[in-house]
Amino acid sequence: MSDAQSPIALQIWDMKYRLKGPDGTPVDDNVEATWRRVAKACASVEDAANRCRIEEQFLEAMSGYRFLPAGRILAGAGTERNVTLFNCFVMGTIPDDMGGIFDHLKEAALTMQAGGGIGYDFSTLRPKGAAVHGVGADASGPLTFMDVWDSMCRTIMSAGHRRGAMMATMRCDHPDIEAFIDAKQEAGRLRMFNLSVLVSDAFMTAVRQDDAWKLTFDGVVHGTVSARALWDRIMRSTYACAEPGVVFIDRINQRNNLHYCETISATNPCGEQPLPPYGACLLGSLNLTRLKTPPNCD
């Protein structure tokens, strides 16, 4: 038995990618049936004259484990289900008002119901204690809304077969950044999220120089902390509970080939792909050890 068909690999295939009926009865008899289903679905958009040939080429690449498409394609292609074939998304910018926040919560819920993971920048929400004009109240802060997203994700996951995946980012100069850094040290909180701090070049300079660091929102300074102490806080939390991660956001935007027309402030849930608002992540796996000859690209 090859490593690709080891017991644990077959178990993961059965749990995550194998097509089953509503009662749990397998439709895909084996891994080869999954490959055939996917190859047929992917070739269906080709001209009728080329469809069979393309299907066989795609099937050959998968059956030799030279190429495997993204997980949502393996799970969804050819199933006739109303699901996404894209793995993950960075969603739109959350507006700082109640209606807009819950519009985006609904959008996130529908995306996750279709099988997509999501990433969000919560830096756009006013900090805890800031005035909410017109209603005579103080803001509860972005972390309380993240709790709502977290509950939504657990609810959607309970209706499906895939664990929900979300990324939340926050700028290093947001007034609630310290609470964001410490959030997952609280038992059971934000367990459906991965967390990452958006670290700027200016912040790293302040860390090196041991300068004070202003925490601001909408041009208003809400407080000042030691940049080095804030960095140490991130590092201690990462050591203690593996979160938050760090995203060097200025470097990402500087090196983005589309920097002139988009701004990145979040990543997909796993953190390996920074994306603009409504950017999508679709990662296939190319097995270089099995590419003994160049692939047939006819």
Coordinates of C-alpha atoms in Angstrom, one line a residue:
M1 CA 0.0 0.0 0.0
S2 CA 1.4 3.4 -1.0
D3 CA 1.7 6.3 1.5
A4 CA -1.0 8.1 -0.5
Q5 CA -3.4 5.2 0.4
S6 CA -2.3 4.5 3.9
P7 CA -5.1 3.9 6.5
I8 CA -5.0 7.5 7.8
A9 CA -5.1 8.9 4.2
L10 CA -8.1 6.7 3.4
Q11 CA -9.8 7.7 6.6
I12 CA -9.4 11.4 5.8
W13 CA -10.7 10.8 2.2
D14 CA -13.7 9.0 3.7
M15 CA -14.4 11.8 6.2
K16 CA -13.8 14.9 4.1
Y17 CA -13.9 14.1 0.3
R18 CA -15.9 11.0 -0.4
L19 CA -19.3 11.6 -1.8
K20 CA -22.0 10.1 0.3
G21 CA -25.8 10.1 0.1
P22 CA -28.1 11.9 2.6
D23 CA -28.2 8.7 4.8
G24 CA -24.4 8.4 4.8
T25 CA -24.2 5.6 2.2
P26 CA -21.1 6.0 0.1
V27 CA -21.6 7.0 -3.5
D28 CA -17.9 7.0 -4.3
D29 CA -17.0 3.3 -4.0
N30 CA -13.2 4.1 -3.8
V31 CA -10.7 6.8 -4.2
E32 CA -10.6 6.2 -8.0
A33 CA -14.3 6.9 -8.2
T34 CA -13.7 10.3 -6.5
W35 CA -11.1 11.1 -9.1
R36 CA -13.4 10.1 -11.9
R37 CA -16.2 12.2 -10.5
V38 CA -13.9 15.2 -10.3
A39 CA -12.3 14.7 -13.7
K40 CA -15.7 14.4 -15.4
A41 CA -17.0 17.5 -13.7
C42 CA -13.9 19.6 -14.5
A43 CA -13.9 18.4 -18.2
S44 CA -17.6 19.2 -18.6
V45 CA -16.9 22.8 -19.6
E46 CA -14.8 21.7 -22.6
D47 CA -16.0 21.4 -26.1
A48 CA -17.8 18.1 -26.7
A49 CA -15.1 17.0 -29.1
N50 CA -12.3 17.4 -26.5
R51 CA -14.3 16.5 -23.3
C52 CA -13.4 12.8 -23.1
R53 CA -9.7 13.4 -23.8
I54 CA -9.4 16.2 -21.2
E55 CA -11.3 14.0 -18.6
E56 CA -8.8 11.2 -19.2
Q57 CA -5.8 13.5 -18.9
F58 CA -7.1 15.0 -15.7
L59 CA -7.9 11.6 -14.3
E60 CA -4.4 10.3 -15.2
A61 CA -2.7 13.2 -13.3
M62 CA -4.8 12.6 -10.2
S63 CA -4.6 8.8 -10.2
G64 CA -0.8 9.0 -10.3
Y65 CA -0.9 11.4 -7.4
R66 CA 1.0 13.9 -9.5
F67 CA -1.7 16.5 -9.0
L68 CA -4.5 16.9 -6.5
P69 CA -7.0 19.8 -6.8
A70 CA -8.0 21.8 -3.8
G71 CA -10.1 20.2 -1.1
R72 CA -13.4 21.9 -2.0
I73 CA -13.0 20.6 -5.6
L74 CA -12.4 17.1 -4.4
A75 CA -15.4 17.3 -2.1
G76 CA -17.8 19.3 -4.3
A77 CA -17.1 18.8 -8.0
G78 CA -19.7 16.6 -9.7
T79 CA -21.9 16.3 -6.7
E80 CA -24.7 18.6 -7.9
R81 CA -24.6 20.3 -4.5
N82 CA -24.8 24.0 -4.2
V83 CA -21.4 24.4 -2.7
T84 CA -18.3 26.5 -3.4
L85 CA -15.3 25.0 -5.2
F86 CA -13.1 27.7 -3.8
N87 CA -11.4 26.8 -0.4
C88 CA -11.3 30.2 1.3
F89 CA -12.1 33.8 1.0
V90 CA -11.1 37.2 2.5
M91 CA -14.4 38.9 2.9
G92 CA -15.4 42.5 2.4
T93 CA -14.4 45.4 4.7
I94 CA -16.7 45.5 7.8
P95 CA -18.4 48.9 8.2
D96 CA -18.5 50.5 11.6
D97 CA -22.2 50.4 12.0
M98 CA -24.7 47.8 13.4
G99 CA -26.5 47.2 10.1
G100 CA -23.3 46.7 8.1
I101 CA -21.8 44.4 10.7
F102 CA -24.7 42.0 10.7
D103 CA -25.0 42.2 6.9
H104 CA -21.4 40.9 6.8
L105 CA -22.2 38.3 9.5
K106 CA -25.0 37.0 7.2
E107 CA -22.6 37.0 4.2
A108 CA -20.1 35.0 6.3
A109 CA -22.7 32.5 7.4
L110 CA -23.8 31.8 3.8
T111 CA -20.2 31.5 2.6
M112 CA -19.4 29.0 5.4
Q113 CA -22.6 27.1 4.7
A114 CA -21.4 26.6 1.2
G115 CA -18.1 25.2 2.5
G116 CA -15.8 28.2 2.3
G117 CA -13.4 29.4 5.0
I118 CA -13.3 33.2 5.7
G119 CA -10.8 35.9 6.8
Y120 CA -11.7 39.3 8.2
D121 CA -9.9 42.4 9.4
F122 CA -11.7 43.6 12.6
S123 CA -9.6 46.8 12.8
T124 CA -12.4 48.8 11.2
L125 CA -14.7 48.5 14.3
R126 CA -14.5 51.1 16.9
P127 CA -12.8 50.2 20.2
K128 CA -14.5 49.2 23.4
G129 CA -15.9 52.2 25.3
A130 CA -15.9 54.6 22.3
A131 CA -19.1 56.6 21.9
V132 CA -21.9 55.4 19.6
H133 CA -23.4 58.7 18.5
G134 CA -27.2 58.9 18.2
V135 CA -28.0 56.1 20.6
G136 CA -26.3 57.4 23.8
A137 CA -24.3 54.2 24.3
D138 CA -20.7 53.1 24.4
A139 CA -19.3 50.6 21.9
S140 CA -18.7 47.0 23.0
G141 CA -15.6 46.7 20.8
P142 CA -14.6 44.4 18.0
L143 CA -13.9 41.4 20.2
T144 CA -17.6 41.1 21.2
F145 CA -18.6 41.0 17.6
M146 CA -15.9 38.4 17.0
D147 CA -17.6 36.3 19.7
V148 CA -20.8 36.5 17.5
W149 CA -18.9 35.3 14.5
D150 CA -17.4 32.5 16.6
S151 CA -20.9 31.3 17.7
M152 CA -22.1 31.5 14.1
C153 CA -19.2 29.4 12.9
R154 CA -19.9 26.7 15.5
T155 CA -23.6 26.7 14.5
I156 CA -22.9 26.3 10.8
M157 CA -20.3 23.6 11.4
S158 CA -22.8 21.6 13.4
A159 CA -25.0 21.3 10.3
G160 CA -22.1 20.1 8.0
H161 CA -19.1 17.8 8.0
R162 CA -16.3 20.3 7.9
R163 CA -14.9 22.2 10.8
G164 CA -15.4 25.9 10.2
A165 CA -12.3 28.0 9.5
M166 CA -11.9 31.7 10.1
M167 CA -9.0 34.2 10.4
A168 CA -9.3 37.5 12.3
T169 CA -6.7 40.2 12.0
M170 CA -6.3 43.5 13.9
R171 CA -3.9 46.3 13.4
C172 CA -1.1 46.8 15.9
D173 CA -2.2 50.3 16.6
H174 CA -5.9 49.5 17.3
P175 CA -6.9 50.5 20.9
D176 CA -8.2 47.0 21.6
I177 CA -5.0 45.3 20.4
E178 CA -4.0 44.1 23.9
A179 CA -7.4 42.4 24.5
F180 CA -7.1 40.9 21.0
I181 CA -3.6 39.4 21.8
D182 CA -4.9 37.9 25.1
A183 CA -8.3 36.8 23.9
K184 CA -7.6 33.1 23.3
Q185 CA -5.9 32.7 26.7
E186 CA -9.5 32.7 28.0
A187 CA -10.8 29.1 28.0
G188 CA -13.2 28.4 25.2
R189 CA -13.1 31.8 23.6
L190 CA -12.8 32.4 19.9
R191 CA -11.9 28.7 19.2
M192 CA -13.2 28.9 15.7
F193 CA -10.8 31.7 14.8
N194 CA -7.1 31.9 14.0
L195 CA -5.8 35.3 15.1
S196 CA -3.0 37.5 13.6
V197 CA -1.7 40.9 14.4
L198 CA -1.2 43.3 11.5
V199 CA 2.3 44.6 12.2
S200 CA 3.5 47.7 10.4
D201 CA 7.1 48.8 9.6
A202 CA 6.6 51.8 11.9
F203 CA 5.8 49.5 14.8
M204 CA 8.9 47.4 14.3
T205 CA 11.0 50.5 14.2
A206 CA 9.4 51.6 17.5
V207 CA 10.1 48.1 18.9
R208 CA 13.8 48.4 18.0
Q209 CA 14.1 51.9 19.4
D210 CA 12.0 51.1 22.5
D211 CA 9.7 54.0 21.7
A212 CA 6.2 54.7 22.9
W213 CA 3.4 53.5 20.6
K214 CA 0.1 55.3 20.1
L215 CA -3.1 53.3 19.9
T216 CA -5.5 55.2 17.6
F217 CA -8.9 54.8 15.9
D218 CA -10.3 57.2 13.3
G219 CA -7.5 59.7 14.0
V220 CA -8.1 59.8 17.8
V221 CA -5.4 58.6 20.2
H222 CA -7.0 56.4 22.8
G223 CA -3.8 55.5 24.7
T224 CA 0.0 55.0 24.5
V225 CA 2.0 51.8 25.3
S226 CA 5.6 50.7 25.1
A227 CA 6.1 49.2 21.6
R228 CA 8.6 46.8 23.0
A229 CA 6.2 45.7 25.8
L230 CA 3.5 45.2 23.2
W231 CA 5.8 43.1 21.1
D232 CA 6.8 41.0 24.1
R233 CA 3.1 40.5 24.9
I234 CA 2.5 39.1 21.4
M235 CA 5.5 36.8 21.8
R236 CA 4.5 35.6 25.3
S237 CA 1.0 34.8 24.1
T238 CA 2.3 33.0 21.0
Y239 CA 4.6 30.9 23.3
A240 CA 1.8 30.2 25.7
C241 CA -1.0 29.3 23.3
A242 CA 0.4 29.5 19.8
E243 CA -1.5 32.7 19.0
P244 CA -1.7 35.3 17.7
G245 CA 0.4 35.1 14.6
V246 CA 2.1 38.1 13.0
V247 CA 1.4 39.5 9.6
F248 CA 3.9 42.0 8.3
I249 CA 1.2 43.9 6.5
D250 CA 3.3 46.8 5.1
R251 CA 5.7 44.4 3.5
I252 CA 2.9 42.4 2.0
N253 CA 1.3 45.5 0.4
Q254 CA 4.6 46.8 -0.9
R255 CA 5.3 43.5 -2.6
N256 CA 1.9 42.9 -4.0
N257 CA 1.9 43.1 -7.8
L258 CA -1.5 44.8 -7.6
H259 CA -0.6 47.3 -4.9
Y260 CA -1.7 50.2 -7.1
C261 CA -5.4 49.0 -7.2
E262 CA -6.0 47.1 -4.0
T263 CA -5.1 47.0 -0.3
I264 CA -4.6 43.8 1.7
S265 CA -5.5 43.7 5.4
A266 CA -6.3 40.0 6.0
T267 CA -5.4 36.5 4.9
N268 CA -7.2 33.2 4.3
P269 CA -7.8 31.2 7.6
C270 CA -4.5 29.3 7.4
G271 CA -2.5 32.5 6.9
E272 CA -0.4 31.5 3.9
Q273 CA -2.2 33.7 1.3
P274 CA -2.8 37.4 1.9
L275 CA -5.8 38.5 -0.1
P276 CA -7.7 41.7 -0.9
P277 CA -11.4 42.1 0.0
Y278 CA -13.3 39.3 -1.7
G279 CA -10.1 37.6 -2.9
A280 CA -10.3 33.8 -3.1
C281 CA -7.8 31.1 -2.2
L282 CA -7.7 27.9 -4.3
L283 CA -4.5 25.8 -3.7
G284 CA -3.8 22.6 -5.6
S285 CA -1.0 20.2 -4.7
L286 CA 1.7 19.3 -7.2
N287 CA 3.8 16.3 -6.3
L288 CA 7.2 17.0 -7.9
T289 CA 8.5 13.6 -6.8
R290 CA 6.2 11.9 -9.3
L291 CA 6.8 14.2 -12.3
K292 CA 9.3 11.9 -13.9
T293 CA 8.3 13.2 -17.3
P294 CA 6.8 16.5 -18.3
P295 CA 3.0 16.5 -18.1
N296 CA 1.0 16.1 -21.4
C297 CA -0.1 19.6 -22.2
D298 CA -1.7 18.9 -25.5

